[in-house]
Short mmCIF file of C-alpha atoms and ligand atoms in Angstrom, two decimals:
data_model
loop_
_atom_site.label_atom_id
_atom_site.label_comp_id
_atom_site.label_asym_id
_atom_site.label_seq_id
_atom_site.Cartn_x
_atom_site.Cartn_y
_atom_site.Cartn_z
CA MET A 1 20.80 53.56 76.26
CA ASP A 2 23.26 50.75 75.51
CA THR A 3 26.96 51.08 76.31
CA VAL A 4 29.80 48.74 75.32
CA LYS A 5 29.93 47.36 78.87
CA LYS A 6 26.22 47.04 79.58
CA PHE A 7 23.01 46.78 77.57
CA SER A 8 19.90 48.59 78.76
CA ALA A 9 17.08 46.52 80.26
CA VAL A 10 14.92 47.49 77.24
CA THR A 11 17.43 46.00 74.76
CA VAL A 12 17.69 42.76 76.75
CA ALA A 13 13.94 42.42 77.32
CA LEU A 14 13.09 43.16 73.66
CA HIS A 15 15.73 40.70 72.37
CA TRP A 16 14.52 37.76 74.49
CA LEU A 17 10.80 38.55 74.11
CA VAL A 18 11.13 38.59 70.31
CA ALA A 19 13.48 35.55 70.33
CA LEU A 20 11.02 33.44 72.36
CA GLY A 21 8.05 34.67 70.33
CA ILE A 22 9.71 33.90 66.99
CA LEU A 23 10.94 30.45 68.05
CA GLY A 24 7.44 29.59 69.33
CA LEU A 25 5.80 30.85 66.13
CA ILE A 26 8.20 28.87 63.92
CA ALA A 27 7.56 25.70 65.94
CA VAL A 28 3.76 26.11 65.88
CA GLY A 29 3.85 27.23 62.20
CA ILE A 30 5.73 24.14 61.00
CA TYR A 31 3.70 21.82 63.25
CA MET A 32 0.31 23.16 62.11
CA VAL A 33 1.23 23.00 58.41
CA GLU A 34 2.74 19.50 58.63
CA THR A 35 -0.14 18.03 60.67
CA GLU A 36 -2.89 20.13 59.02
CA SER A 37 -3.99 21.37 62.44
CA PHE A 38 -6.21 24.14 61.08
CA HIS A 39 -7.55 25.05 64.53
CA LEU A 40 -4.05 26.41 65.35
CA TYR A 41 -3.95 28.84 62.40
CA HIS A 42 -5.90 31.60 64.14
CA ILE A 43 -3.77 31.28 67.28
CA HIS A 44 -0.57 31.45 65.17
CA LYS A 45 -1.85 34.57 63.38
CA SER A 46 -2.97 36.28 66.61
CA PHE A 47 0.36 35.74 68.38
CA GLY A 48 2.22 36.50 65.12
CA LEU A 49 0.56 39.94 65.01
CA LEU A 50 1.28 40.59 68.70
CA VAL A 51 4.94 39.65 68.22
CA PHE A 52 4.99 41.84 65.08
CA ALA A 53 4.00 44.83 67.24
CA VAL A 54 6.91 44.12 69.62
CA ILE A 55 9.23 43.68 66.59
CA LEU A 56 8.32 47.18 65.36
CA VAL A 57 9.08 48.63 68.81
CA ARG A 58 12.40 46.76 68.80
CA LEU A 59 13.28 48.05 65.33
CA THR A 60 12.64 51.65 66.42
CA TRP A 61 14.76 51.05 69.52
CA ARG A 62 17.62 49.62 67.40
CA TRP A 63 17.35 52.58 65.04
CA ARG A 64 17.94 54.97 67.96
CA ASN A 65 20.64 52.84 69.65
CA GLY A 66 22.56 51.54 66.64
CA LEU A 67 23.73 47.92 66.49
CA PRO A 68 25.80 46.53 69.42
CA GLN A 69 29.48 47.44 69.57
CA PRO A 70 31.79 44.42 70.05
CA VAL A 71 32.71 43.63 73.68
CA ARG A 72 36.37 43.24 72.75
CA ALA A 73 38.65 44.09 69.83
CA MET A 74 37.55 42.03 66.85
CA SER A 75 38.83 41.63 63.31
CA LYS A 76 37.03 43.72 60.68
CA VAL A 77 35.68 40.56 59.04
CA GLU A 78 34.23 39.27 62.32
CA HIS A 79 32.61 42.62 63.12
CA HIS A 80 31.17 43.07 59.63
CA THR A 81 29.81 39.52 59.64
CA ALA A 82 28.06 40.19 62.97
CA VAL A 83 26.57 43.47 61.71
CA ALA A 84 25.37 41.82 58.48
CA ALA A 85 23.87 38.86 60.38
CA HIS A 86 22.04 41.16 62.82
CA LEU A 87 20.69 43.31 59.98
CA VAL A 88 19.40 40.25 58.10
CA LEU A 89 17.79 38.93 61.31
CA LEU A 90 16.12 42.29 61.93
CA ILE A 91 14.87 42.57 58.34
CA LEU A 92 13.54 38.99 58.28
CA THR A 93 11.64 39.49 61.54
CA VAL A 94 9.77 42.37 59.86
CA VAL A 95 9.25 40.82 56.42
CA LEU A 96 8.13 37.37 57.63
CA PRO A 97 4.94 38.46 59.45
CA ILE A 98 4.11 40.79 56.52
CA THR A 99 4.20 37.82 54.10
CA GLY A 100 1.93 35.92 56.54
CA MET A 101 -0.54 38.81 56.40
CA ILE A 102 -0.34 38.98 52.58
CA TYR A 103 -1.10 35.26 52.33
CA SER A 104 -3.90 35.28 54.91
CA GLY A 105 -5.47 38.46 53.50
CA ALA A 106 -5.22 37.60 49.79
CA SER A 107 -6.38 33.99 50.26
CA GLY A 108 -9.69 35.14 51.77
CA ASN A 109 -8.96 33.59 55.17
CA GLY A 110 -8.49 36.98 56.82
CA PHE A 111 -6.57 37.71 60.02
CA GLY A 112 -6.93 39.44 63.35
CA ILE A 113 -5.89 39.27 66.99
CA PHE A 114 -8.17 36.72 68.64
CA SER A 115 -11.72 38.13 68.31
CA PHE A 116 -10.51 41.49 66.95
CA GLU A 117 -10.74 41.33 63.16
CA ILE A 118 -8.10 43.30 61.24
CA PHE A 119 -8.62 41.99 57.70
CA PRO A 120 -11.95 40.29 56.90
CA SER A 121 -12.33 36.74 55.63
CA ARG A 122 -14.44 35.88 52.59
CA TYR A 123 -16.06 32.47 52.71
CA ALA A 124 -18.71 30.76 50.56
CA ASN A 125 -19.96 27.23 51.34
CA GLY A 126 -17.19 26.86 53.92
CA GLN A 127 -14.47 27.64 51.31
CA ALA A 128 -12.24 30.73 51.33
CA ILE A 129 -12.66 32.82 48.18
CA PRO A 130 -9.30 34.50 47.38
CA PHE A 131 -9.18 38.25 46.78
CA SER A 132 -6.09 37.56 44.64
CA GLN A 133 -4.80 34.06 43.88
CA GLN A 134 -1.46 35.50 42.72
CA TRP A 135 -0.74 37.39 45.96
CA SER A 136 -2.01 34.47 47.98
CA ASP A 137 0.44 32.06 46.28
CA LEU A 138 3.32 34.54 46.52
CA GLY A 139 2.63 35.28 50.19
CA GLN A 140 2.34 31.58 51.05
CA ALA A 141 5.57 30.61 49.25
CA ALA A 142 7.51 33.54 50.74
CA HIS A 143 6.21 32.90 54.28
CA GLY A 144 7.24 29.23 54.13
CA LEU A 145 10.66 29.84 52.54
CA LEU A 146 11.62 32.79 54.72
CA GLY A 147 10.40 30.94 57.82
CA TYR A 148 12.84 28.10 57.16
CA LEU A 149 15.61 30.56 56.21
CA LEU A 150 15.10 32.43 59.49
CA LEU A 151 15.27 29.15 61.42
CA ILE A 152 18.67 28.34 59.86
CA LEU A 153 19.99 31.85 60.57
CA ILE A 154 18.81 31.67 64.19
CA ALA A 155 20.63 28.36 64.63
CA LEU A 156 23.84 29.93 63.26
CA HIS A 157 23.28 33.04 65.41
CA ALA A 158 22.80 31.00 68.61
CA ALA A 159 25.86 28.88 67.70
CA ALA A 160 27.90 32.08 67.26
CA ALA A 161 26.73 33.32 70.69
CA LEU A 162 27.76 30.00 72.27
CA LYS A 163 31.13 30.12 70.48
CA HIS A 164 31.78 33.55 72.03
CA HIS A 165 30.85 32.22 75.45
CA LEU A 166 32.56 28.83 75.44
CA LEU A 167 35.53 29.18 73.09
CA ASP A 168 36.42 32.88 73.03
CA LYS A 169 35.30 33.25 76.65
CA ASP A 170 34.22 36.87 76.08
CA GLY A 171 31.16 38.68 77.48
CA THR A 172 29.01 38.74 74.29
CA LEU A 173 26.34 36.34 75.61
CA LEU A 174 26.47 37.60 79.22
CA ARG A 175 25.92 41.17 78.02
CA MET A 176 22.74 40.07 76.19
CA LEU A 177 21.67 38.42 79.46
CA GLY A 178 21.82 41.84 81.13
CA ARG A 179 25.22 41.46 82.84
CA ARG A 180 27.87 44.17 83.00
CA VAL A 181 31.07 43.05 81.24
CA ASP A 182 34.48 44.54 81.93
C1 HEM B 201 17.88 31.34 70.69
C2 HEM B 201 18.95 31.77 71.19
C3 HEM B 201 19.57 33.13 70.97
C4 HEM B 201 20.75 33.49 71.53
C5 HEM B 201 21.63 32.61 72.43
C6 HEM B 201 21.03 34.85 71.13
C7 HEM B 201 22.12 35.59 71.53
C8 HEM B 201 22.41 36.89 71.16
C9 HEM B 201 23.53 37.67 71.66
C10 HEM B 201 24.56 37.19 72.64
C11 HEM B 201 23.49 38.89 71.04
C12 HEM B 201 24.47 40.07 71.23
C13 HEM B 201 25.47 40.07 70.11
C14 HEM B 201 26.49 41.19 70.24
O1 HEM B 201 26.66 41.74 71.33
O2 HEM B 201 27.12 41.53 69.21
C15 HEM B 201 22.34 38.89 70.16
C16 HEM B 201 21.96 39.95 69.36
C17 HEM B 201 20.94 39.91 68.46
N1 HEM B 201 20.04 38.87 68.29
FE1 HEM B 201 20.03 37.12 69.30
N2 HEM B 201 20.02 35.30 70.30
C18 HEM B 201 19.10 34.29 70.18
C19 HEM B 201 17.95 34.33 69.42
C20 HEM B 201 17.62 35.35 68.55
C21 HEM B 201 16.45 35.36 67.71
C22 HEM B 201 15.38 34.27 67.65
C23 HEM B 201 16.49 36.53 67.01
C24 HEM B 201 15.51 37.04 65.99
C25 HEM B 201 15.26 36.49 64.91
C26 HEM B 201 17.68 37.25 67.38
C27 HEM B 201 18.09 38.46 66.85
C28 HEM B 201 19.15 39.22 67.27
C29 HEM B 201 19.52 40.54 66.77
C30 HEM B 201 18.82 41.29 65.64
C31 HEM B 201 20.62 40.98 67.52
C32 HEM B 201 21.35 42.34 67.38
C33 HEM B 201 21.10 43.15 68.63
C34 HEM B 201 19.67 43.53 68.84
O3 HEM B 201 18.98 43.91 67.90
O4 HEM B 201 19.21 43.45 70.01
N3 HEM B 201 18.35 36.51 68.33
N4 HEM B 201 21.69 37.67 70.25
C1 HEM B 202 7.30 36.70 63.21
C2 HEM B 202 6.18 36.09 63.11
C3 HEM B 202 5.94 34.79 62.38
C4 HEM B 202 6.74 33.67 62.23
C5 HEM B 202 8.15 33.46 62.78
C6 HEM B 202 5.98 32.71 61.45
C7 HEM B 202 6.46 31.47 61.06
C8 HEM B 202 5.73 30.54 60.34
C9 HEM B 202 6.25 29.28 59.88
C10 HEM B 202 7.68 28.75 60.08
C11 HEM B 202 5.24 28.64 59.21
C12 HEM B 202 5.31 27.26 58.54
C13 HEM B 202 5.55 27.44 57.06
C14 HEM B 202 5.53 26.16 56.27
O1 HEM B 202 5.74 25.07 56.84
O2 HEM B 202 5.29 26.25 55.05
C15 HEM B 202 4.09 29.51 59.23
C16 HEM B 202 2.87 29.23 58.65
C17 HEM B 202 1.83 30.13 58.56
N1 HEM B 202 1.79 31.43 59.06
FE1 HEM B 202 3.27 32.33 60.10
N2 HEM B 202 4.76 33.25 61.14
C18 HEM B 202 4.69 34.52 61.68
C19 HEM B 202 3.65 35.42 61.59
C20 HEM B 202 2.48 35.20 60.90
C21 HEM B 202 1.42 36.19 60.73
C22 HEM B 202 1.44 37.63 61.29
C23 HEM B 202 0.45 35.59 59.98
C24 HEM B 202 -0.85 36.14 59.48
C25 HEM B 202 -1.48 37.16 60.01
C26 HEM B 202 0.89 34.22 59.70
C27 HEM B 202 0.17 33.28 58.99
C28 HEM B 202 0.59 32.01 58.71
C29 HEM B 202 -0.21 31.04 57.95
C30 HEM B 202 -1.61 31.27 57.39
C31 HEM B 202 0.58 29.88 57.86
C32 HEM B 202 0.20 28.58 57.13
C33 HEM B 202 0.84 28.60 55.76
C34 HEM B 202 0.46 27.42 54.91
O3 HEM B 202 -0.57 26.80 55.16
O4 HEM B 202 1.20 27.16 53.95
N3 HEM B 202 2.14 34.02 60.27
N4 HEM B 202 4.42 30.66 59.91
#
């Protein structure tokens, strides 16, 4: 379990595993859409679903542990901002892959983890036949918008972590790197 002075190895491992996974998925997602690299779509979906599984484990872990307590005395505003930012990050990491599944499922492209099919595709003459055009459009728009929103929030979140480390010189970042802070 986490304490104010030290985070458990599970918290640290889950944070960095999900952080790396999400950053990789955002980079590949934007690249494949911009360059129309359709061969990357299945890889993005497969890893997206694997990372989604880790995200669900992380959410359960957070539920049991509560959100991190500040390493030092902080103003109410600063603490509440951190809690709100962490909650939004947690919620977005769950909602984003779900919108990807809604789009892929409803558009008739299907999804699965590598050769393991989870939701079937529906093709005719090499074209995907949507199960629902409405849900497909909604899922696609939400996945794109929320993906960019998450990227902005991550940049702010990483900047806040660096501010703690470099300007405030407190143990916030070191604690998430597994170090004991006194
Ligand atoms: C890329 C560089 C990143 C850095 C430097 C970083 C740093 C940190 C630090 C220092 C904390 C602890 C804050 C505290 O003690 O109050 C933290 C917590 C957190 N971070 Fe990050 N983070 C990064 C990426 C991400 C990403 C990509 C996500 C997910 C979208 C994320 C989601 C969270 C969440 C939800 C928490 C709350 C604690 C928890 O659930 O484990 N972080 N991060
Ligand atoms: C946390 C996990 C995920 C992240 C961070 C993520 C992120 C992204 C991003 C940033 C894009 C580019 C959006 C754009 O430029 O419009 C994208 C595209 C896409 N993602 Fe994900 N994704 C994740 C999971 C998934 C999952 C689980 C699926 C489906 C099973 C999926 C299916 C897609 C598809 C089909 C596209 C192409 C959308 C288009 O052509 O407009 N993603 N993803």
